[in-house]
Coordinates of C-alpha atoms in Angstrom, one line a residue:
N296 CA -84.4 -284.4 60.1
S297 CA -87.0 -281.6 59.4
S298 CA -88.8 -282.0 63.2
P299 CA -88.7 -279.4 65.2
D300 CA -87.4 -281.4 67.7
W301 CA -84.6 -282.4 66.1
L302 CA -84.1 -278.2 66.1
T303 CA -84.6 -278.0 69.2
G304 CA -82.8 -280.8 70.8
S305 CA -79.5 -279.5 68.5
C306 CA -80.0 -276.0 70.3
V307 CA -79.4 -277.1 73.8
V308 CA -76.3 -279.5 72.8
T309 CA -74.7 -276.4 71.5
Q310 CA -75.3 -274.7 74.7
K311 CA -74.2 -277.8 76.6
I312 CA -71.2 -278.0 74.5
Q313 CA -70.6 -273.8 74.6
L314 CA -70.9 -273.5 78.8
K315 CA -69.0 -276.9 79.1
K316 CA -65.9 -275.7 76.7
V317 CA -66.0 -271.7 78.4
P318 CA -66.3 -271.1 81.3
S319 CA -63.2 -270.6 82.2
L320 CA -62.6 -267.7 79.3
L321 CA -65.7 -266.0 80.7
N322 CA -64.9 -265.7 83.8
V323 CA -61.9 -264.7 82.7
S324 CA -63.2 -261.7 80.4
V325 CA -65.4 -260.5 82.5
D326 CA -62.6 -260.1 85.2
L327 CA -60.6 -258.4 82.9
L328 CA -63.1 -255.7 81.3
T329 CA -65.0 -254.5 84.2
P330 CA -64.6 -251.1 84.8
E331 CA -62.9 -252.4 88.7
N332 CA -60.0 -254.6 86.7
L333 CA -59.3 -251.2 84.8
R334 CA -59.5 -249.4 87.7
D335 CA -57.6 -251.6 89.3
D336 CA -54.6 -251.2 86.9
L337 CA -54.4 -247.9 86.3
K338 CA -54.4 -247.1 90.4
Y339 CA -51.3 -250.0 90.1
Y340 CA -50.2 -248.1 87.3
F341 CA -49.9 -244.6 89.0
M342 CA -48.8 -246.0 92.3
N343 CA -45.1 -245.3 94.0
P344 CA -42.4 -248.7 94.1
C345 CA -43.1 -248.5 97.4
E346 CA -46.8 -248.6 97.2
K347 CA -46.3 -251.2 94.3
Y348 CA -44.1 -253.7 96.4
R349 CA -46.8 -253.2 99.0
A350 CA -49.6 -253.9 97.2
R351 CA -48.9 -257.0 94.3
R352 CA -45.2 -257.4 96.3
N353 CA -43.5 -256.7 93.5
I354 CA -40.2 -256.1 93.7
P355 CA -39.2 -252.5 92.4
W356 CA -36.3 -253.7 89.7
K357 CA -36.8 -250.7 87.7
L358 CA -36.1 -248.0 90.9
G359 CA -32.6 -249.9 91.7
V360 CA -30.4 -249.9 87.9
Q361 CA -31.8 -245.9 88.7
I362 CA -29.8 -245.6 92.1
L363 CA -27.3 -248.3 90.9
K364 CA -26.8 -246.3 87.5
I365 CA -26.4 -242.8 89.1
V366 CA -24.1 -244.2 91.8
M367 CA -21.7 -245.7 88.6
I368 CA -22.6 -242.8 85.6
T369 CA -21.3 -240.4 88.1
T370 CA -18.7 -242.2 89.6
Q371 CA -17.6 -243.0 85.9
L372 CA -17.8 -239.2 85.5
I373 CA -15.0 -238.2 88.2
L374 CA -12.5 -240.9 86.8
F375 CA -12.9 -239.4 83.5
G376 CA -12.8 -235.6 84.7
L377 CA -9.6 -236.2 86.7
N378 CA -7.6 -237.3 83.4
N379 CA -9.3 -234.8 81.4
Q380 CA -7.5 -232.3 83.3
L381 CA -4.5 -233.8 82.9
V382 CA -4.6 -233.5 78.9
V383 CA -5.9 -230.3 79.0
S384 CA -3.4 -229.4 81.5
Y385 CA -0.5 -230.7 79.3
K386 CA -2.1 -228.5 76.6
E387 CA -2.2 -225.1 78.3
E388 CA 1.6 -225.5 79.9
N389 CA 3.2 -226.4 76.5
T390 CA 1.2 -223.9 74.9
M391 CA 2.8 -221.0 77.6
A392 CA 6.3 -223.0 76.6
L393 CA 6.6 -223.3 73.4
K394 CA 5.6 -219.1 73.5
N395 CA 8.2 -218.6 76.0
L396 CA 10.6 -220.5 73.9
F397 CA 9.6 -218.8 70.2
L398 CA 8.2 -215.2 70.9
K399 CA 11.7 -212.8 72.3
D400 CA 10.5 -210.4 74.6
Y401 CA 7.0 -213.1 75.8
R402 CA 5.1 -211.7 79.3
G403 CA 3.3 -214.9 79.5
V404 CA 0.5 -212.8 78.6
D405 CA -1.7 -212.5 75.6
E406 CA -2.9 -208.6 74.8
D407 CA -6.6 -208.3 72.9
D408 CA -5.8 -211.7 71.4
Y409 CA -1.8 -211.3 70.2
S410 CA 1.0 -211.8 72.8
V411 CA 3.2 -209.4 71.5
A412 CA 3.5 -206.5 68.7
V413 CA 6.6 -204.3 67.8
Y414 CA 6.5 -201.3 66.1
T415 CA 9.4 -201.2 63.5
Q416 CA 11.0 -203.0 61.0
H417 CA 14.2 -204.2 63.0
D418 CA 11.6 -205.4 65.6
V419 CA 10.1 -207.2 62.9
Y420 CA 13.3 -209.3 61.3
D421 CA 14.6 -209.9 65.0
R422 CA 11.8 -211.7 66.2
L423 CA 11.6 -213.8 62.0
F424 CA 15.5 -214.9 62.8
Y425 CA 14.4 -215.3 66.5
V426 CA 11.9 -217.9 65.5
L427 CA 14.8 -219.9 63.6
E428 CA 17.2 -219.6 65.8
Q429 CA 14.8 -221.2 68.8
Y430 CA 14.0 -223.8 66.4
S431 CA 17.5 -225.1 64.8
Q432 CA 17.8 -225.6 69.1
L433 CA 15.1 -227.0 70.8
G434 CA 16.6 -230.3 71.5
R435 CA 18.6 -228.3 73.6
L436 CA 16.6 -225.5 74.8
S437 CA 13.3 -227.1 75.5
V438 CA 13.4 -228.9 79.3
G439 CA 10.1 -231.2 78.3
P440 CA 9.8 -234.0 76.1
I441 CA 8.8 -232.0 72.9
S442 CA 10.9 -233.1 69.1
Y443 CA 10.8 -232.7 65.6
A444 CA 8.4 -234.6 63.4
E445 CA 8.9 -236.4 60.9
D446 CA 7.4 -238.0 58.3
E447 CA 7.0 -241.3 57.1
D448 CA 10.3 -241.9 55.7
G449 CA 11.5 -240.4 58.6
K450 CA 12.6 -237.2 57.2
L451 CA 12.0 -233.9 59.2
L452 CA 9.4 -232.4 58.6
P453 CA 10.6 -228.4 57.6
L454 CA 9.7 -225.4 58.5
V455 CA 7.2 -223.1 56.2
V456 CA 7.3 -219.8 56.3
C457 CA 4.5 -218.2 53.8
K458 CA 4.6 -214.2 53.0
E459 CA 1.2 -212.9 51.6
C460 CA 1.0 -209.3 50.5
Y461 CA -0.4 -207.2 47.3
K462 CA 0.5 -208.1 43.9
K463 CA 1.2 -204.5 43.3
G464 CA 1.8 -201.2 46.2
S465 CA 3.2 -197.5 46.2
L466 CA 2.6 -195.6 48.9
E467 CA 3.2 -192.0 49.3
P468 CA 0.8 -190.9 52.2
S469 CA 2.6 -187.2 52.4
D470 CA 1.2 -186.3 48.6
G471 CA -1.9 -188.6 49.5
V472 CA -1.1 -191.1 46.5
Y473 CA -1.5 -194.7 46.5
N474 CA -1.1 -197.0 43.8
I475 CA -2.4 -200.8 45.3
D476 CA -3.6 -204.5 43.4
A477 CA -5.9 -205.8 46.0
Q478 CA -5.3 -209.1 44.9
L479 CA -3.3 -211.0 47.5
E480 CA 0.1 -213.3 46.5
T481 CA 1.8 -215.8 48.8
I482 CA 5.4 -216.5 48.8
Q483 CA 6.1 -219.5 50.6
H484 CA 9.9 -221.1 52.1
F485 CA 10.5 -224.7 53.2
I486 CA 13.5 -224.2 55.6
F487 CA 15.5 -227.7 56.0
D488 CA 18.6 -225.4 56.2
F489 CA 18.9 -223.4 59.2
S490 CA 22.1 -221.6 58.5
V491 CA 22.8 -218.0 58.8
G492 CA 23.3 -216.9 55.3
H493 CA 19.9 -219.0 54.0
Q494 CA 17.8 -217.4 56.7
N495 CA 18.9 -213.6 55.4
D496 CA 18.5 -215.0 51.4
V497 CA 14.2 -215.7 53.2
F498 CA 13.7 -213.0 54.2
K499 CA 16.0 -210.4 52.5
P500 CA 13.6 -209.1 50.1
L501 CA 11.5 -208.0 53.4
P502 CA 12.4 -204.7 52.8
A503 CA 11.2 -203.9 49.3
F504 CA 7.8 -205.3 49.7
V505 CA 7.1 -204.0 53.3
S506 CA 4.6 -201.5 52.5
R507 CA 2.1 -204.1 50.8
L508 CA 2.8 -207.2 53.5
V509 CA -0.2 -208.6 54.8
D510 CA 1.3 -210.9 57.1
I511 CA 3.8 -213.1 57.6
T512 CA 2.9 -217.2 59.1
I513 CA 5.8 -219.9 60.5
T514 CA 4.5 -222.8 60.1
F515 CA 6.0 -226.3 61.8
Q516 CA 5.3 -229.3 63.3
L517 CA 6.9 -230.9 67.1
K518 CA 5.6 -234.3 68.7
G519 CA 5.6 -234.8 72.4
I520 CA 4.5 -237.1 75.2
N521 CA 2.1 -236.5 78.3
L522 CA 3.6 -238.5 80.7
Q523 CA 1.1 -237.0 83.9
T524 CA -1.1 -240.1 83.1
V525 CA 1.7 -242.4 84.7
R526 CA 0.8 -241.2 87.4
S527 CA -2.9 -241.9 87.3
R528 CA -1.8 -245.6 86.3
E529 CA -2.7 -244.8 82.8
L530 CA -1.2 -244.9 79.8
P531 CA 0.9 -242.4 78.4
D532 CA -0.2 -239.7 75.4
C533 CA 1.1 -239.3 71.9
Y534 CA 0.4 -235.8 70.3
S535 CA 1.2 -233.7 67.4
F536 CA 1.5 -230.3 68.0
S537 CA 0.9 -227.7 65.0
V538 CA 2.8 -224.7 65.5
T539 CA 1.6 -221.6 63.8
I540 CA 3.5 -218.2 64.7
T541 CA 1.6 -215.1 63.0
F542 CA 3.4 -211.5 62.3
D543 CA -0.1 -209.6 61.8
N544 CA -0.4 -206.1 59.2
Q545 CA -3.3 -206.3 58.2
C546 CA -4.5 -202.9 59.1
H547 CA -0.8 -201.2 58.2
S548 CA -1.2 -199.4 61.3
G549 CA 2.4 -199.4 62.1
M550 CA 1.7 -202.4 64.8
V551 CA 3.0 -205.7 63.7
K552 CA 0.9 -208.0 65.6
I553 CA 2.8 -211.4 67.2
W554 CA 1.1 -214.3 68.2
L555 CA 1.2 -217.6 68.0
N556 CA -1.5 -220.7 67.9
I557 CA -1.0 -224.6 68.8
G558 CA -3.3 -227.4 66.9
T559 CA -2.9 -229.9 69.7
E560 CA -3.7 -233.8 68.4
R561 CA -3.2 -236.9 69.6
S562 CA -0.7 -239.4 68.0
A563 CA -0.6 -243.3 67.6
C564 CA 3.3 -243.6 69.8
T565 CA 4.6 -246.4 67.1
D566 CA 6.8 -248.4 69.9
W567 CA 6.5 -248.2 73.5
K568 CA 6.8 -250.1 76.5
I569 CA 5.8 -249.5 80.2
S570 CA 6.0 -251.8 83.5
G571 CA 4.2 -251.1 86.4
T572 CA 0.0 -251.3 86.9
A573 CA -0.8 -248.6 84.1
Q574 CA -2.0 -251.6 81.7
K575 CA -3.7 -253.3 83.7
N576 CA -5.7 -250.5 85.4
T577 CA -6.7 -249.1 81.8
H578 CA -8.3 -252.9 81.3
Y579 CA -9.9 -252.5 85.0
L580 CA -11.4 -249.2 83.7
L581 CA -12.8 -250.7 80.3
V582 CA -14.5 -253.7 82.0
F583 CA -16.4 -251.0 84.8
D584 CA -17.1 -248.8 81.3
G585 CA -19.0 -251.9 79.5
F586 CA -20.8 -252.6 82.9
V587 CA -22.2 -249.2 83.2
I588 CA -23.3 -249.7 79.1
L589 CA -25.0 -252.4 80.4
I590 CA -27.3 -250.8 83.4
C591 CA -27.6 -247.9 80.9
L592 CA -29.3 -250.5 78.4
T593 CA -31.1 -252.1 81.2
S594 CA -32.4 -249.0 82.4
A595 CA -33.9 -247.4 78.7
V596 CA -35.3 -251.1 78.4
L597 CA -37.4 -250.8 81.5
C598 CA -38.6 -247.4 80.8
T599 CA -39.6 -248.4 77.0
R600 CA -41.8 -251.0 78.5
S601 CA -42.9 -248.4 80.8
I602 CA -43.6 -246.2 78.3
I603 CA -45.6 -248.9 76.3
L604 CA -47.5 -250.1 78.6
A605 CA -49.0 -246.5 79.2
V606 CA -49.9 -246.3 75.7
R607 CA -51.8 -249.6 76.1
L608 CA -53.6 -248.1 79.8
L609 CA -54.8 -244.9 77.8
Q610 CA -55.9 -246.5 74.8
R611 CA -58.2 -249.2 77.3
F612 CA -59.4 -245.9 79.3
S613 CA -60.3 -244.4 75.8
R614 CA -61.9 -247.4 74.2
F615 CA -63.6 -247.1 78.3
L616 CA -65.0 -243.9 78.1
H617 CA -66.2 -243.6 74.0
E618 CA -68.0 -246.9 74.5
N619 CA -69.7 -246.4 78.1
Y620 CA -69.6 -242.8 78.0
N621 CA -68.8 -241.3 74.1
R622 CA -66.5 -238.7 74.8
K623 CA -62.8 -238.6 74.7
V624 CA -59.6 -238.5 76.9
C625 CA -59.0 -234.8 77.5
E626 CA -55.3 -233.3 77.2
D627 CA -54.8 -233.3 80.9
D628 CA -55.5 -237.0 80.8
Q629 CA -53.3 -238.2 78.0
R630 CA -50.2 -236.7 79.4
E631 CA -51.0 -238.4 82.6
F632 CA -49.9 -241.4 80.9
L633 CA -47.0 -240.2 78.5
N634 CA -44.1 -239.7 81.3
G635 CA -42.0 -237.1 80.2
W636 CA -39.1 -238.3 83.2
Y637 CA -39.2 -241.9 81.5
V638 CA -38.0 -240.2 77.8
L639 CA -35.4 -238.1 80.3
V640 CA -34.4 -241.0 81.7
I641 CA -33.6 -243.1 78.4
V642 CA -32.5 -240.0 76.4
S643 CA -29.8 -240.1 78.9
D644 CA -29.3 -243.6 78.9
L645 CA -28.6 -243.4 74.9
L646 CA -26.4 -240.2 76.3
A647 CA -24.1 -242.2 78.9
I648 CA -23.9 -245.0 76.3
I649 CA -21.9 -242.9 73.9
G650 CA -20.4 -241.1 76.0
S651 CA -19.1 -244.8 77.3
I652 CA -18.0 -246.1 74.3
L653 CA -15.7 -242.7 73.3
K654 CA -14.1 -243.1 76.5
M655 CA -13.3 -246.8 76.1
E656 CA -11.4 -245.8 72.4
I657 CA -10.5 -243.1 74.2
Q658 CA -8.7 -245.2 76.8
A659 CA -7.6 -247.5 74.4
K660 CA -6.0 -244.7 72.9
S661 CA -8.2 -245.3 69.4
L662 CA -9.9 -241.7 69.6
T663 CA -8.8 -238.4 71.3
S664 CA -12.5 -236.7 71.3
Y665 CA -12.2 -235.7 74.8
D666 CA -14.2 -232.3 74.3
V667 CA -16.8 -234.4 72.4
C668 CA -17.0 -237.3 75.4
S669 CA -17.5 -235.2 77.6
I670 CA -20.3 -233.0 76.5
F671 CA -22.3 -237.1 76.3
L672 CA -21.1 -238.4 80.0
G673 CA -21.9 -234.6 81.2
T674 CA -25.8 -234.1 80.1
S675 CA -26.1 -237.7 80.9
T676 CA -24.8 -237.4 84.0
L677 CA -27.3 -233.6 84.6
M678 CA -30.4 -235.6 83.1
V679 CA -29.6 -239.0 84.9
W680 CA -29.4 -236.5 88.6
V681 CA -32.5 -234.3 87.7
S682 CA -34.7 -237.3 86.8
V683 CA -33.6 -238.5 90.8
I684 CA -36.9 -235.1 91.4
R685 CA -39.2 -237.8 89.8
Y686 CA -39.1 -240.2 93.2
L687 CA -38.9 -236.9 95.4
G688 CA -42.6 -235.7 93.7
Y689 CA -44.0 -238.8 95.3
F690 CA -44.0 -237.0 98.9
Q691 CA -46.2 -234.1 98.8
K692 CA -43.6 -231.7 100.7
Y693 CA -41.1 -231.7 98.0
N694 CA -43.2 -232.0 95.0
V695 CA -43.9 -228.1 94.9
L696 CA -40.8 -227.4 92.2
I697 CA -42.6 -230.1 89.5
L698 CA -46.0 -229.1 90.1
T699 CA -44.8 -225.4 90.3
M700 CA -42.5 -225.4 86.6
K701 CA -45.1 -227.8 85.2
A702 CA -48.1 -225.4 85.3
A703 CA -45.8 -221.6 85.3
F704 CA -43.6 -222.9 82.3
P705 CA -46.4 -222.8 79.3
K706 CA -46.7 -219.1 80.9
V707 CA -42.8 -218.1 81.5
L708 CA -42.3 -219.1 77.8
R709 CA -44.3 -216.9 75.9
F710 CA -43.4 -214.1 78.1
C711 CA -39.3 -215.1 77.5
C712 CA -40.0 -215.0 73.5
C713 CA -42.6 -211.2 74.3
A714 CA -39.0 -210.1 76.1
G715 CA -36.6 -211.7 73.9
M716 CA -37.5 -209.3 70.8
I717 CA -36.9 -206.1 73.2
Y718 CA -33.8 -207.7 74.4
L719 CA -32.4 -208.7 70.9
G720 CA -33.2 -205.1 69.5
Y721 CA -31.2 -203.8 72.6
T722 CA -28.7 -206.2 71.4
F723 CA -28.4 -205.3 68.2
C724 CA -28.2 -201.5 69.1
G725 CA -25.8 -201.6 71.3
W726 CA -23.0 -203.9 69.0
I727 CA -23.9 -201.2 66.0
V728 CA -23.7 -197.6 67.9
L729 CA -21.3 -198.3 70.8
G730 CA -19.2 -201.4 69.5
P731 CA -16.5 -198.8 68.4
Y732 CA -16.5 -197.2 71.3
H733 CA -16.5 -199.8 74.4
E734 CA -14.8 -203.3 74.8
K735 CA -18.5 -204.9 75.9
F736 CA -20.3 -204.2 72.5
E737 CA -17.4 -205.0 70.3
G738 CA -19.5 -208.3 68.9
L739 CA -22.8 -209.8 69.2
S740 CA -21.9 -212.8 71.3
R741 CA -19.9 -210.0 73.9
V742 CA -23.6 -207.5 73.7
A743 CA -25.3 -210.6 74.6
E744 CA -23.3 -211.6 77.6
C745 CA -23.0 -207.8 79.1
L746 CA -26.7 -206.7 78.7
F747 CA -27.4 -210.3 80.7
S748 CA -24.5 -209.3 83.3
L749 CA -26.7 -206.1 83.7
L750 CA -29.9 -207.9 84.0
N751 CA -28.7 -209.3 86.6
G752 CA -27.3 -205.9 88.4
D753 CA -23.4 -207.3 87.7
D754 CA -20.8 -204.6 86.9
M755 CA -22.8 -201.7 86.3
F756 CA -20.8 -199.0 87.4
T757 CA -17.7 -200.5 85.3
T758 CA -20.1 -200.3 82.1
F759 CA -20.8 -197.0 82.5
A760 CA -17.4 -195.6 83.1
Q761 CA -15.7 -197.6 80.8
L762 CA -17.3 -195.6 78.0
K763 CA -14.8 -193.2 75.7
D764 CA -16.4 -189.4 75.8
K765 CA -14.7 -188.9 72.6
N766 CA -17.7 -188.3 71.4
T767 CA -20.4 -186.6 73.2
V768 CA -23.4 -187.3 70.7
V769 CA -22.4 -191.0 71.4
W770 CA -21.7 -190.8 74.8
L771 CA -25.3 -188.7 75.9
F772 CA -26.2 -191.6 73.8
S773 CA -24.9 -194.7 75.6
R774 CA -26.5 -193.3 78.5
A775 CA -30.0 -193.1 77.7
Y776 CA -29.3 -197.1 76.1
L777 CA -28.0 -198.2 79.3
F778 CA -30.9 -196.2 81.7
T779 CA -33.7 -197.3 79.6
F780 CA -32.4 -200.8 79.7
I781 CA -31.8 -201.5 83.0
S782 CA -34.7 -199.4 84.0
L783 CA -37.2 -201.6 81.7
F784 CA -35.2 -205.3 82.0
I785 CA -35.3 -204.6 86.1
Y786 CA -38.2 -203.5 87.6
M787 CA -40.4 -204.4 84.5
V788 CA -39.3 -208.0 83.2
L789 CA -38.1 -209.0 86.1
S790 CA -40.4 -208.1 88.4
L791 CA -43.5 -209.7 85.6
F792 CA -41.1 -212.7 85.8
I793 CA -41.5 -213.9 89.1
A794 CA -44.7 -212.6 89.3
L795 CA -45.2 -215.6 86.7
I796 CA -43.9 -218.4 88.8
T797 CA -45.2 -217.0 92.0
D798 CA -48.2 -217.0 90.9
A799 CA -48.3 -220.6 90.3
Y800 CA -46.7 -221.3 93.1
E801 CA -49.9 -219.9 94.6
T802 CA -52.5 -222.1 92.5
I803 CA -50.4 -225.0 93.5
K804 CA -50.5 -224.1 97.0
N805 CA -53.7 -223.1 97.5
Y806 CA -54.9 -226.6 95.1
Q807 CA -52.7 -228.5 98.0
E808 CA -54.7 -226.7 101.0
N809 CA -57.7 -227.4 99.7
G810 CA -57.4 -230.3 96.7
F811 CA -56.4 -230.5 92.9
P812 CA -59.7 -230.2 90.0
L813 CA -60.2 -233.9 89.1
T814 CA -60.4 -234.7 85.7
D815 CA -62.3 -237.6 84.2
L816 CA -59.2 -239.9 85.0
Q817 CA -59.0 -238.9 88.3
K818 CA -62.8 -239.1 88.9
F819 CA -62.9 -242.8 87.6
L820 CA -59.8 -243.7 89.7
R821 CA -62.1 -242.7 92.6
E822 CA -64.8 -244.6 91.9
Q823 CA -67.3 -241.4 90.8
K824 CA -69.5 -242.0 88.2
D825 CA -70.9 -238.7 87.0
F826 CA -69.8 -238.4 83.5
P827 CA -72.1 -237.0 81.1
V828 CA -73.4 -240.2 79.2
V829 CA -74.6 -240.1 76.2
E830 CA -76.9 -243.0 74.1
E831 CA -75.0 -244.5 71.5
N832 CA -75.8 -247.8 69.3
S833 CA -72.0 -249.6 69.0
Q834 CA -71.0 -253.4 67.9
T835 CA -67.6 -254.9 69.4
D836 CA -66.4 -256.7 67.4
V837 CA -64.8 -260.1 69.0
H838 CA -60.8 -260.1 70.0
I839 CA -58.1 -261.1 72.1
R840 CA -55.6 -258.8 73.0
R841 CA -52.2 -259.7 75.0
S842 CA -49.6 -257.5 75.9
V843 CA -46.3 -258.3 74.7
L844 CA -44.3 -256.4 77.8
C845 CA -46.3 -257.2 80.6
C846 CA -46.9 -261.4 81.9
C847 CA -51.1 -260.5 82.7
P848 CA -52.9 -260.9 79.1
R849 CA -55.7 -258.7 78.2
Y850 CA -58.7 -260.3 76.9
K851 CA -61.5 -258.9 75.2
F852 CA -64.4 -260.7 73.6
M853 CA -68.0 -261.1 73.3
V854 CA -69.9 -265.2 73.1
Q855 CA -73.9 -265.4 72.2
F856 CA -75.9 -268.2 72.9
V857 CA -78.5 -268.5 70.4
C858 CA -81.3 -270.6 71.4
G859 CA -85.1 -270.0 68.6
S860 CA -85.7 -266.0 69.4
S861 CA -83.5 -265.6 72.5
M862 CA -79.8 -264.3 72.5
T863 CA -77.9 -264.2 75.9
S864 CA -74.6 -261.8 75.2
Y865 CA -71.9 -261.8 77.7
H866 CA -68.5 -259.4 78.0

């Protein structure tokens, strides 16, 4: 068995066995791992849906899902918006009705965040008794379906009167003498009996501490039913109203401000019966929302699959450059693989799913978070319609906006950070100096809004004219403040802002006429071979890679045949 002939024969036999068992795999591996195969996969990945269909007859399911999703989400938003408008109008009209019911001499307009103002003790008493009297006769006065709230035992909830005042206080303005204990004390009265004698008992001690009175708060609970939704063939909503009427004397200026606030909360209707198609229509809407969730899940799965395939292609291309040219993929090429549009679609799908679930709960009368649901549905619809620009970007004439925004965004972001520091400085300065003299500068948010309006050229003369000129120094400062801000931001900041975008547009326009600079990826796709080659000795391990989400397997392995001192390798 030590004969050289035997060794030679063994080698020949082994070679024949390998050639019989591996030729098909050899052909596949050589086919799939060539630059031509990688180039074909990359070209196919960057094709638009129409080109993919013409190239391989693959139906663009993802495009069809996106079109269907746009139609369904927009329809869902419109239906929810119409229903939400009924809820908002019901709350606003109830607030107006309760103000007219409980606030004497209310004129229908709130001035400076208060509804009514009184200036004498008699007027304060008159308004307090008026609230109690109107509350006791609510069932005979209100024309709407509204009544008193009850507890779990069926008993009426009391009306609560809360008086807050300084613990001790005596004032003699004529002599400039005062004695005040700044600690506040609270006195509460729970009223079940609305007779005149009982009302006098509650408010009789009021003149004794009117000088140290801070505020009086009257709180009570009401319940109502919104029947507007019946017209849209949906189930009515039941509501609980927490009404708070405040007599504010915190300034002790001789003017007591009165306002009415309402906290609205949807409550479960304990016993209801409705005939017609309202309940059936609710079931149809729930089925429609469920179908929207299914479409969004499908869209999210398809986009996630595309992202995974893109990452795998990036890894293959990166390995190709490293093994053949000892180079890394540049950042621009990496961004081509990591498609931000897919991320936008996935985020919009998640928001739409959450919003649809909340909408279904609202329609089933299990939740009342109309505002939260509106935010989710509105944001998802915004992102869905913005993502349509991706498909318009396949056409060169419609791609200018995307390319210009993409090129100008980094510069514009840096520029806005610098300009924002100046803007914040003007905001703080205007608030602290002009706040006591101008209503548009009373709060930081109002100052920011006012300056933004001035920046766009809105309401300039009114801002100048409304400043009170009682203080000459402040008046002169306001003129210098406003003139410098308007001149700096309109003539310089906005001009530079527009110049950055115009420069990016001109660059993109020039590239479209003369051609864009080619990256390594684009050179590879165009079959150019001008990569700088660096010699490097490397060994490739034997392995097989198969994509989970792709129907085409990816093989990479090396087969070696050793016979004597010779070796043949196939990749």
